[in-house]
Amino acid sequence: MAKIQTPQAVRGTQDMFGETEERFAHVISTFERVRRLYGFKGLQLPVIEPTAVFSRSLGEATDVVSKEMYTFEDRGGDSITLRPEFTAGIARAYLTNGWQQHAPMKVTTHGPLFRYERPQKGRYRQFHQIDAEIIGAAEPQADVELLVMADQLLHELGINANDSGAVTLELNTLGDVASRDAWRAALVAYFNDHKAALSEDSIARLEKNPLRILDSKDMGDRAICEAAPLIDVYLSGEGQDFFGAVTAGLDAAGVAWTRNAKLVRGLDYYRHTAFEFTTDRLGAQGTVLGGGRYDGLIENLGGPATPAVGWAAGIERLAMLIDAPETDVVKVAVVVEHEVAMASALKAAKILRSNNIAVDFFATGSPRKRFDRATKSGAEGIVAFDRGPIEGTALMKVRADEGQPLAKKLSEVLEDFQ
RNA sequence: GCGACCGUAGCUCAGUUGGUUAGAGCGCUGGUUUGUGGUACCAGAGGUCGGGGGUUCAAGACCCCUCGGUCGCCCCA
């Protein structure tokens, strides 16, 4: 028989099992727990959306829209896109379902996102994020609540800033529309004056996304950025008040933060608050959680002017930063030492499981291996079924820890492990 | 899209300046010991050395192409 080539996973996708999966699941379950502590509702959204949802809200010129989306035509001829981020889809759902009635709406979601990029450490084509948003809230307290929740989440995952220093909250403001536009114009003027010294990448950014030059990794660019104009000079009184309220709120809640006046967001719809929790432990992928205020987005999609704030965090990146969670271990290992005991063993396993006791079942391979595997499973107790004194009957033996084997009734076993 | 490094059993890796039947550990299967058993020992299965082409008397080792992986640039979580 001719060998056929074995199928491969799509580049940039992962098959998670064992510790990798446990870390992943732990991030999500912690997030689900913490989000409830802050009164956020869950949200489940489609993975596919009409392409326009993203092209209109992110901006046609952005890298995400122009070259990173998984877009295809469905059988009806409609252009469909696999979501590259959460916010646009949430905004769409908010409009199509008339969720204005619930405003201010505090929601969270999590799941897979897709971006056609070159995979590297902490970055995949199918990746996963947890996401939190408050829609319909214009006040800075919404920004604060979101940030305090993010901080607590990181803390409960064991990777927060306050003591370990693994992650730090960098905070900036982009101001309101007028402030932001004035700052942007000043930056363009400044960088144009220094165009000759800029890197090739940054000259391109000057046209497409001048704010981005501020976090260039090029050493020459960084030197030029040192003297670049800051938002503070162009920030309106209103913008100052807003930012002041956010920082005061964080201080009141005991959340550590540092000002990074060069922090910007890649997407056009951000206003006011911009923030990132960053780490130096993930190679080139320093951002673990990022977000900001996007008061302009819902209007971009044709809805009413609706203020909103939100953040998203990469589950894979968080999973790489946490300590390995304890692996789930079954409470009882049921071992079938002789075939005549099979029926009794199956029945016992079923009863134990019905009583909410986790059971693993060992009934294949040599009797010796069965017991070995049961021992290695880490179960608290082993319930073994052997041939009984009368032909065709079963004998139950219980062994917990190092003790001598005991003959027990199943009801006693239930008591032991309940 | 660009760059660097890597690709030998299921897994982690050895394989000396190219030279006889390609190895180890773990895992797996069977067995022997250990008085009911997490140990130790023995044996077995499992590889067309990512794929294709080339150089050579001889290539897992050298050259080219190709596919895959990792990391970095860009961009982002």
Short mmCIF file of C-alpha atoms (C1' of nucleotides) in Angstrom, two decimals:
data_model
loop_
_atom_site.label_atom_id
_atom_site.label_comp_id
_atom_site.label_asym_id
_atom_site.label_seq_id
_atom_site.Cartn_x
_atom_site.Cartn_y
_atom_site.Cartn_z
CA MET A 1 0.00 0.00 0.00
CA ALA A 2 1.34 3.34 -1.01
CA LYS A 3 2.00 5.74 1.81
CA ILE A 4 0.00 8.90 1.62
CA GLN A 5 1.29 12.06 3.14
CA THR A 6 -0.11 12.67 6.57
CA PRO A 7 -2.17 15.85 6.91
CA GLN A 8 -0.68 18.89 8.62
CA ALA A 9 -2.15 21.63 10.72
CA VAL A 10 -2.66 24.99 9.03
CA ARG A 11 0.31 27.25 9.64
CA GLY A 12 -0.10 29.34 12.73
CA THR A 13 -2.73 27.10 14.35
CA GLN A 14 -2.12 25.02 17.44
CA ASP A 15 -3.31 21.72 18.86
CA MET A 16 -3.38 22.24 22.60
CA PHE A 17 -3.17 19.34 25.00
CA GLY A 18 -1.78 18.60 28.42
CA GLU A 19 -0.09 21.47 30.20
CA THR A 20 -0.65 23.85 27.29
CA GLU A 21 -4.39 23.23 27.39
CA GLU A 22 -4.50 23.42 31.18
CA ARG A 23 -2.81 26.82 31.17
CA PHE A 24 -5.20 28.03 28.50
CA ALA A 25 -8.27 26.79 30.35
CA HIS A 26 -7.04 28.28 33.61
CA VAL A 27 -6.78 31.74 32.07
CA ILE A 28 -10.36 31.52 30.82
CA SER A 29 -11.85 30.17 34.04
CA THR A 30 -10.07 32.84 36.08
CA PHE A 31 -11.33 35.51 33.69
CA GLU A 32 -14.89 34.19 33.92
CA ARG A 33 -14.73 34.29 37.69
CA VAL A 34 -13.24 37.78 37.94
CA ARG A 35 -15.57 39.29 35.35
CA ARG A 36 -18.54 38.24 37.50
CA LEU A 37 -16.99 40.00 40.47
CA TYR A 38 -17.29 43.22 38.47
CA GLY A 39 -20.82 42.60 37.23
CA PHE A 40 -19.92 42.02 33.59
CA LYS A 41 -22.30 39.89 31.51
CA GLY A 42 -21.09 37.20 29.15
CA LEU A 43 -21.46 37.51 25.41
CA GLN A 44 -21.18 34.88 22.66
CA LEU A 45 -20.70 36.18 19.15
CA PRO A 46 -20.25 34.74 15.67
CA VAL A 47 -16.72 34.06 14.45
CA ILE A 48 -17.69 35.27 10.98
CA GLU A 49 -19.02 38.70 10.15
CA PRO A 50 -19.74 40.63 6.96
CA THR A 51 -16.39 42.00 5.78
CA ALA A 52 -17.67 45.57 6.02
CA VAL A 53 -17.93 45.27 9.81
CA PHE A 54 -14.15 45.27 10.01
CA SER A 55 -13.15 47.30 6.97
CA ARG A 56 -15.39 50.16 8.05
CA SER A 57 -14.49 50.20 11.73
CA LEU A 58 -10.76 49.49 11.58
CA GLY A 59 -10.06 51.62 8.53
CA GLU A 60 -9.24 50.37 5.03
CA ALA A 61 -5.64 51.48 5.25
CA THR A 62 -4.75 49.50 8.35
CA ASP A 63 -2.54 46.44 8.01
CA VAL A 64 -5.21 44.28 9.55
CA VAL A 65 -7.76 45.13 6.88
CA SER A 66 -5.44 45.50 3.91
CA LYS A 67 -3.45 42.29 4.28
CA GLU A 68 -4.20 40.25 7.38
CA MET A 69 -7.86 39.27 7.17
CA TYR A 70 -9.19 35.86 6.27
CA THR A 71 -11.84 36.95 3.81
CA PHE A 72 -13.84 34.77 1.46
CA GLU A 73 -17.01 34.76 -0.55
CA ASP A 74 -19.75 32.46 0.71
CA ARG A 75 -22.01 30.50 -1.62
CA GLY A 76 -24.45 33.37 -1.78
CA GLY A 77 -21.73 35.71 -3.04
CA ASP A 78 -21.44 37.73 0.18
CA SER A 79 -18.02 38.77 1.42
CA ILE A 80 -17.42 37.14 4.80
CA THR A 81 -14.46 37.63 7.16
CA LEU A 82 -13.17 35.58 10.07
CA ARG A 83 -13.04 38.08 12.93
CA PRO A 84 -9.56 39.58 13.40
CA GLU A 85 -10.63 41.30 16.65
CA PHE A 86 -13.61 41.50 18.97
CA THR A 87 -14.52 45.15 19.26
CA ALA A 88 -16.00 45.67 15.80
CA GLY A 89 -18.23 42.61 16.10
CA ILE A 90 -19.43 43.67 19.52
CA ALA A 91 -20.28 47.11 18.20
CA ARG A 92 -22.16 45.50 15.32
CA ALA A 93 -24.13 43.25 17.69
CA TYR A 94 -24.90 46.27 19.85
CA LEU A 95 -26.48 48.00 16.87
CA THR A 96 -28.27 45.08 15.25
CA ASN A 97 -29.88 44.00 18.53
CA GLY A 98 -30.81 47.43 19.79
CA TRP A 99 -28.77 47.02 22.93
CA GLN A 100 -28.90 50.75 23.52
CA GLN A 101 -31.67 49.78 25.93
CA HIS A 102 -29.05 48.09 28.14
CA ALA A 103 -26.56 50.96 28.14
CA PRO A 104 -24.27 51.30 29.87
CA MET A 105 -23.53 47.73 28.90
CA LYS A 106 -20.73 45.83 30.63
CA VAL A 107 -19.86 42.74 28.66
CA THR A 108 -17.06 40.22 28.24
CA THR A 109 -16.35 37.54 25.69
CA HIS A 110 -13.53 35.25 24.64
CA GLY A 111 -12.70 33.00 21.74
CA PRO A 112 -10.64 32.57 18.57
CA LEU A 113 -9.52 35.40 16.30
CA PHE A 114 -7.80 35.12 12.94
CA ARG A 115 -5.05 37.15 11.37
CA TYR A 116 -2.88 36.18 8.40
CA GLU A 117 0.55 37.00 9.81
CA ARG A 118 3.89 35.29 10.11
CA PRO A 119 3.70 33.21 13.30
CA GLN A 120 6.28 33.76 16.03
CA LYS A 121 6.51 33.59 19.79
CA GLY A 122 3.15 34.44 21.35
CA ARG A 123 1.60 35.13 17.98
CA TYR A 124 -0.52 32.81 15.87
CA ARG A 125 -2.85 32.97 12.89
CA GLN A 126 -5.61 31.54 14.97
CA PHE A 127 -5.15 33.11 18.36
CA HIS A 128 -7.43 33.64 21.31
CA GLN A 129 -8.34 36.61 23.42
CA ILE A 130 -10.40 37.47 26.42
CA ASP A 131 -12.19 40.76 26.00
CA ALA A 132 -14.05 43.26 28.19
CA GLU A 133 -16.02 46.30 27.09
CA ILE A 134 -18.27 48.96 28.56
CA ILE A 135 -20.51 50.43 25.89
CA GLY A 136 -22.51 53.60 26.36
CA ALA A 137 -20.51 55.03 29.22
CA ALA A 138 -18.76 58.34 28.66
CA GLU A 139 -17.43 58.80 32.17
CA PRO A 140 -13.83 58.08 33.16
CA GLN A 141 -15.03 55.77 35.92
CA ALA A 142 -15.78 53.21 33.22
CA ASP A 143 -12.13 53.31 32.13
CA VAL A 144 -11.11 52.93 35.75
CA GLU A 145 -13.39 49.97 36.41
CA LEU A 146 -12.07 48.19 33.34
CA LEU A 147 -8.47 48.78 34.33
CA VAL A 148 -9.00 47.74 37.93
CA MET A 149 -10.60 44.53 36.69
CA ALA A 150 -7.70 43.88 34.34
CA ASP A 151 -5.27 44.47 37.18
CA GLN A 152 -7.11 42.09 39.48
CA LEU A 153 -7.28 39.46 36.77
CA LEU A 154 -3.52 39.61 36.21
CA HIS A 155 -3.03 39.54 39.93
CA GLU A 156 -5.18 36.45 40.36
CA LEU A 157 -3.32 34.79 37.52
CA GLY A 158 -0.17 35.41 39.51
CA ILE A 159 1.51 37.67 36.96
CA ASN A 160 0.67 41.11 38.16
CA ALA A 161 2.85 44.03 38.61
CA ASN A 162 2.47 45.11 42.17
CA ASP A 163 4.97 42.70 43.65
CA SER A 164 6.55 40.51 41.00
CA GLY A 165 7.13 43.19 38.40
CA ALA A 166 6.37 40.79 35.56
CA VAL A 167 3.80 43.10 34.01
CA THR A 168 3.43 46.86 34.13
CA LEU A 169 0.50 49.06 33.22
CA GLU A 170 1.50 51.77 30.77
CA LEU A 171 -1.02 54.54 30.42
CA ASN A 172 -1.50 57.42 28.06
CA THR A 173 -4.19 59.70 26.71
CA LEU A 174 -4.81 60.49 23.07
CA GLY A 175 -7.18 63.29 24.00
CA ASP A 176 -10.49 64.16 22.39
CA VAL A 177 -10.80 64.49 18.63
CA ALA A 178 -9.52 68.07 18.48
CA SER A 179 -6.57 67.39 20.78
CA ARG A 180 -5.65 64.24 18.96
CA ASP A 181 -5.82 65.89 15.53
CA ALA A 182 -3.70 68.83 16.67
CA TRP A 183 -1.11 66.48 18.16
CA ARG A 184 -1.08 64.38 15.04
CA ALA A 185 -0.51 67.43 12.85
CA ALA A 186 2.34 68.56 15.08
CA LEU A 187 3.92 65.10 14.90
CA VAL A 188 3.67 65.01 11.11
CA ALA A 189 5.32 68.41 10.91
CA TYR A 190 8.07 67.38 13.32
CA PHE A 191 8.81 64.10 11.61
CA ASN A 192 8.79 65.75 8.21
CA ASP A 193 11.54 68.04 9.44
CA HIS A 194 13.56 64.97 10.40
CA LYS A 195 12.50 62.82 7.49
CA ALA A 196 16.03 62.32 6.24
CA ALA A 197 17.04 60.62 9.47
CA LEU A 198 14.01 58.39 9.77
CA SER A 199 14.11 54.68 8.98
CA GLU A 200 12.49 53.40 5.84
CA ASP A 201 9.64 51.88 7.83
CA SER A 202 8.95 55.13 9.61
CA ILE A 203 8.91 57.16 6.42
CA ALA A 204 6.14 54.85 5.26
CA ARG A 205 4.41 55.28 8.64
CA LEU A 206 4.54 59.03 8.19
CA GLU A 207 1.97 58.66 5.43
CA LYS A 208 -0.12 55.86 6.89
CA ASN A 209 0.05 56.12 10.66
CA PRO A 210 2.37 58.83 11.97
CA LEU A 211 1.56 58.16 15.64
CA ARG A 212 3.10 54.71 15.24
CA ILE A 213 6.54 56.17 14.66
CA LEU A 214 6.60 56.87 18.38
CA ASP A 215 7.00 53.20 19.24
CA SER A 216 9.40 52.28 16.49
CA LYS A 217 12.11 49.84 17.50
CA ASP A 218 14.70 51.45 15.28
CA MET A 219 17.45 53.13 17.32
CA GLY A 220 17.66 56.14 15.00
CA ASP A 221 13.90 56.67 15.15
CA ARG A 222 13.99 56.46 18.91
CA ALA A 223 16.52 59.23 19.12
CA ILE A 224 14.33 61.46 16.98
CA CYS A 225 11.28 60.57 19.06
CA GLU A 226 13.01 61.79 22.19
CA ALA A 227 12.31 65.38 21.19
CA ALA A 228 8.98 64.76 19.43
CA PRO A 229 6.01 66.84 20.61
CA LEU A 230 3.88 65.23 23.30
CA ILE A 231 0.11 65.11 23.54
CA ASP A 232 0.22 67.09 26.79
CA VAL A 233 0.84 70.34 24.95
CA TYR A 234 -2.22 69.87 22.75
CA LEU A 235 -4.53 68.34 25.33
CA SER A 236 -7.71 70.37 25.88
CA GLY A 237 -8.95 71.19 29.35
CA GLU A 238 -11.62 68.56 28.97
CA GLY A 239 -9.02 66.01 27.92
CA GLN A 240 -6.87 66.85 30.90
CA ASP A 241 -9.78 66.49 33.27
CA PHE A 242 -10.68 63.13 31.81
CA PHE A 243 -7.19 61.76 32.07
CA GLY A 244 -6.85 63.18 35.57
CA ALA A 245 -10.01 61.40 36.66
CA VAL A 246 -8.73 58.11 35.28
CA THR A 247 -5.38 58.31 37.03
CA ALA A 248 -6.99 59.46 40.27
CA GLY A 249 -9.33 56.50 40.11
CA LEU A 250 -6.49 54.06 39.58
CA ASP A 251 -4.58 55.55 42.49
CA ALA A 252 -7.66 55.27 44.70
CA ALA A 253 -8.06 51.60 43.77
CA GLY A 254 -4.38 50.93 44.38
CA VAL A 255 -3.54 50.03 40.79
CA ALA A 256 0.07 50.74 39.89
CA TRP A 257 0.63 52.48 36.55
CA THR A 258 3.27 54.43 34.69
CA ARG A 259 2.79 57.20 32.17
CA ASN A 260 4.05 56.41 28.71
CA ALA A 261 3.56 59.53 26.65
CA LYS A 262 4.61 57.67 23.51
CA LEU A 263 2.00 54.94 23.84
CA VAL A 264 -0.46 55.00 20.95
CA ARG A 265 -3.01 52.64 19.47
CA GLY A 266 -2.80 51.23 15.98
CA LEU A 267 -6.43 51.66 15.11
CA ASP A 268 -8.10 54.92 14.17
CA TYR A 269 -11.11 54.82 16.43
CA TYR A 270 -9.35 55.33 19.78
CA ARG A 271 -9.82 58.51 21.87
CA HIS A 272 -8.71 59.56 25.32
CA THR A 273 -7.43 56.65 27.36
CA ALA A 274 -4.94 54.22 25.82
CA PHE A 275 -3.20 51.55 27.84
CA GLU A 276 -1.15 48.39 27.68
CA PHE A 277 -0.02 45.89 30.25
CA THR A 278 3.42 44.91 29.01
CA THR A 279 6.10 42.38 29.92
CA ASP A 280 9.68 41.71 28.90
CA ARG A 281 9.25 37.97 29.26
CA LEU A 282 7.68 37.21 25.90
CA GLY A 283 10.39 38.18 23.45
CA ALA A 284 9.16 40.59 20.82
CA GLN A 285 5.56 40.29 21.93
CA GLY A 286 5.56 42.62 24.91
CA THR A 287 1.89 43.49 25.06
CA VAL A 288 -0.19 41.15 27.14
CA LEU A 289 -3.35 43.21 27.46
CA GLY A 290 -4.23 46.37 25.61
CA GLY A 291 -7.11 48.66 24.98
CA GLY A 292 -8.56 52.10 25.31
CA ARG A 293 -11.54 54.29 24.69
CA TYR A 294 -13.18 54.20 21.27
CA ASP A 295 -15.90 56.81 21.33
CA GLY A 296 -15.93 57.09 17.55
CA LEU A 297 -16.39 53.50 16.52
CA ILE A 298 -20.12 52.92 16.72
CA GLU A 299 -20.76 56.13 14.85
CA ASN A 300 -18.38 54.88 12.13
CA LEU A 301 -20.65 51.88 11.73
CA GLY A 302 -23.66 54.10 11.15
CA GLY A 303 -25.01 54.07 14.70
CA PRO A 304 -25.62 56.91 17.11
CA ALA A 305 -22.61 58.51 18.76
CA THR A 306 -21.86 56.04 21.56
CA PRO A 307 -18.97 56.30 23.97
CA ALA A 308 -17.23 53.04 24.81
CA VAL A 309 -14.08 51.60 26.39
CA GLY A 310 -12.59 48.16 26.27
CA TRP A 311 -9.58 45.93 26.34
CA ALA A 312 -8.47 42.57 25.07
CA ALA A 313 -5.72 40.23 26.19
CA GLY A 314 -4.05 37.36 24.38
CA ILE A 315 -4.88 34.10 26.11
CA GLU A 316 -1.80 32.36 24.73
CA ARG A 317 0.43 35.16 26.03
CA LEU A 318 -1.16 35.08 29.46
CA ALA A 319 -0.92 31.29 29.49
CA MET A 320 2.82 31.52 28.88
CA LEU A 321 3.30 33.86 31.83
CA ILE A 322 1.41 31.98 34.53
CA ASP A 323 2.77 29.16 36.65
CA ALA A 324 1.65 25.74 35.51
CA PRO A 325 -1.76 25.05 37.04
CA GLU A 326 -2.23 21.86 39.00
CA THR A 327 -3.26 19.04 36.73
CA ASP A 328 -6.63 17.52 37.29
CA VAL A 329 -6.30 14.20 39.03
CA VAL A 330 -9.06 11.69 39.30
CA LYS A 331 -10.25 10.79 42.78
CA VAL A 332 -10.53 7.05 42.38
CA ALA A 333 -8.88 4.56 40.03
CA VAL A 334 -10.95 1.47 39.37
CA VAL A 335 -8.84 -1.50 38.35
CA VAL A 336 -10.23 -4.67 36.85
CA GLU A 337 -7.79 -7.39 37.84
CA HIS A 338 -9.73 -10.24 36.38
CA GLU A 339 -12.23 -10.43 33.57
CA VAL A 340 -14.93 -12.03 35.73
CA ALA A 341 -14.99 -8.81 37.74
CA MET A 342 -15.64 -6.58 34.73
CA ALA A 343 -19.37 -6.19 35.29
CA SER A 344 -18.98 -5.40 38.98
CA ALA A 345 -16.25 -2.88 38.21
CA LEU A 346 -18.27 -1.11 35.54
CA LYS A 347 -21.21 -0.90 37.88
CA ALA A 348 -19.09 0.45 40.73
CA ALA A 349 -17.46 3.08 38.49
CA LYS A 350 -20.88 4.24 37.34
CA ILE A 351 -22.15 4.54 40.90
CA LEU A 352 -19.09 6.48 42.04
CA ARG A 353 -19.33 8.86 39.10
CA SER A 354 -23.05 9.36 39.68
CA ASN A 355 -22.13 10.44 43.17
CA ASN A 356 -19.86 13.13 41.77
CA ILE A 357 -16.63 11.25 42.38
CA ALA A 358 -14.19 11.38 39.45
CA VAL A 359 -13.14 7.91 38.36
CA ASP A 360 -10.65 6.58 35.85
CA PHE A 361 -11.00 3.01 34.71
CA PHE A 362 -8.14 0.58 34.07
CA ALA A 363 -9.10 -2.64 32.36
CA THR A 364 -6.70 -3.23 29.50
CA GLY A 365 -3.20 -4.64 29.19
CA SER A 366 -1.66 -7.08 31.61
CA PRO A 367 -3.05 -7.03 35.16
CA ARG A 368 0.26 -5.75 36.38
CA LYS A 369 0.25 -2.82 33.97
CA ARG A 370 -3.30 -2.01 34.92
CA PHE A 371 -2.28 -1.57 38.49
CA ASP A 372 0.85 0.35 37.54
CA ARG A 373 -1.11 2.79 35.48
CA ALA A 374 -3.68 3.20 38.23
CA THR A 375 -0.91 3.97 40.69
CA LYS A 376 0.69 6.47 38.35
CA SER A 377 -2.63 8.18 37.67
CA GLY A 378 -2.25 9.94 40.98
CA ALA A 379 -5.70 8.93 42.16
CA GLU A 380 -6.36 9.25 45.87
CA GLY A 381 -7.58 5.72 46.12
CA ILE A 382 -7.53 2.52 44.14
CA VAL A 383 -10.52 0.23 44.03
CA ALA A 384 -9.49 -3.11 42.57
CA PHE A 385 -11.78 -5.89 41.46
CA ASP A 386 -10.38 -9.41 41.49
CA ARG A 387 -11.73 -12.89 41.12
CA GLY A 388 -13.80 -13.82 44.18
CA PRO A 389 -13.62 -16.98 46.21
CA ILE A 390 -16.57 -18.37 44.29
CA GLU A 391 -16.19 -18.91 40.57
CA GLY A 392 -17.57 -15.95 38.59
CA THR A 393 -17.83 -13.56 41.51
CA ALA A 394 -15.88 -10.39 42.16
CA LEU A 395 -13.84 -9.35 45.16
CA MET A 396 -13.39 -5.66 45.78
CA LYS A 397 -10.16 -4.47 47.32
CA VAL A 398 -9.58 -0.89 48.32
CA ARG A 399 -6.20 0.66 48.74
CA ALA A 400 -5.70 4.21 49.80
CA ASP A 401 -2.16 5.48 50.18
CA GLU A 402 0.31 3.00 51.58
CA GLY A 403 -2.09 1.07 53.75
CA GLN A 404 -2.82 -2.60 53.58
CA PRO A 405 -5.50 -3.63 51.13
CA LEU A 406 -8.96 -3.66 52.60
CA ALA A 407 -12.13 -5.33 51.55
CA LYS A 408 -14.89 -2.76 51.65
CA LYS A 409 -18.46 -2.37 50.58
CA LEU A 410 -19.11 0.15 47.85
CA SER A 411 -21.18 2.22 50.27
CA GLU A 412 -18.11 2.53 52.49
CA VAL A 413 -16.01 3.54 49.52
CA LEU A 414 -18.50 6.25 48.70
CA GLU A 415 -18.23 7.60 52.22
CA ASP A 416 -14.44 7.56 52.08
CA PHE A 417 -14.23 9.71 49.01
CA GLN A 418 -17.25 11.93 49.25
"C1'" G B 1 6.25 40.34 2.28
"C1'" C B 2 11.74 40.27 4.24
"C1'" G B 3 15.81 37.98 7.40
"C1'" A B 4 18.35 34.30 10.69
"C1'" C B 5 18.57 29.48 12.68
"C1'" C B 6 16.74 24.44 12.68
"C1'" G B 7 14.32 19.49 10.61
"C1'" U B 8 17.70 11.78 12.85
"C1'" A B 9 12.45 6.37 16.19
"C1'" G B 10 5.73 8.37 19.25
"C1'" C B 11 8.73 12.31 22.52
"C1'" U B 12 13.80 14.66 23.95
"C1'" C B 13 18.23 14.21 21.59
"C1'" A B 14 23.65 11.53 20.26
"C1'" G B 15 25.78 10.49 15.67
"C1'" U B 16 33.37 12.46 15.81
"C1'" U B 17 37.57 16.02 9.58
"C1'" G B 18 31.64 12.23 4.67
"C1'" G B 19 33.50 5.48 5.42
"C1'" U B 20 31.10 -1.08 7.27
"C1'" U B 21 24.12 -3.89 9.40
"C1'" A B 22 21.85 4.48 12.27
"C1'" G B 23 22.18 4.79 18.56
"C1'" A B 24 20.57 6.34 23.84
"C1'" G B 25 16.91 7.93 27.40
"C1'" C B 26 11.69 8.31 28.07
"C1'" G B 27 7.18 6.13 26.33
"C1'" C B 28 4.74 1.67 24.33
"C1'" U B 29 4.09 -4.08 24.23
"C1'" G B 30 5.43 -8.82 26.51
"C1'" G B 31 8.12 -11.18 30.44
"C1'" U B 32 11.20 -11.96 35.14
"C1'" U B 33 11.90 -10.31 40.10
"C1'" U B 34 10.00 -7.38 44.26
"C1'" G B 35 5.26 -11.56 49.70
"C1'" U B 36 -0.83 -6.58 46.87
"C1'" G B 37 2.55 -4.42 42.89
"C1'" G B 38 4.66 3.69 41.96
"C1'" U B 39 11.15 -0.27 41.99
"C1'" A B 40 14.87 -3.04 39.26
"C1'" C B 41 16.16 -6.24 35.23
"C1'" C B 42 15.35 -8.88 30.29
"C1'" A B 43 13.25 -8.88 25.52
"C1'" G B 44 10.32 -6.78 21.49
"C1'" A B 45 7.88 -3.45 18.18
"C1'" G B 46 9.02 1.27 15.99
"C1'" G B 47 13.39 5.21 11.41
"C1'" U B 48 13.22 5.04 3.02
"C1'" C B 49 17.85 10.25 8.81
"C1'" G B 50 11.30 16.19 6.13
"C1'" G B 51 11.07 15.63 0.44
"C1'" G B 52 13.63 16.07 -4.48
"C1'" G B 53 18.06 16.75 -7.21
"C1'" G B 54 23.53 17.09 -7.28
"C1'" U B 55 29.00 16.28 -5.78
"C1'" U B 56 31.70 11.56 -4.42
"C1'" C B 57 34.23 4.99 -4.92
"C1'" A B 58 31.12 6.29 -0.50
"C1'" A B 59 26.37 11.29 2.23
"C1'" G B 60 22.24 11.56 8.15
"C1'" A B 61 26.66 14.59 7.48
"C1'" C B 62 28.82 18.77 1.67
"C1'" C B 63 25.99 21.98 -2.43
"C1'" C B 64 21.16 23.57 -4.75
"C1'" C B 65 15.84 23.57 -4.71
"C1'" U B 66 11.43 22.61 -2.01
"C1'" C B 67 8.24 21.77 2.23
"C1'" G B 68 7.79 22.34 7.48
"C1'" G B 69 9.24 24.44 12.40
"C1'" U B 70 11.38 28.29 15.56
"C1'" C B 71 12.77 33.27 16.39
"C1'" G B 72 13.17 38.36 14.61
"C1'" C B 73 11.42 42.77 11.16
"C1'" C B 74 6.60 44.72 9.75
"C1'" C B 75 1.99 44.70 12.55
"C1'" C B 76 -0.30 43.45 16.78
"C1'" A B 77 -2.95 40.64 22.10
#
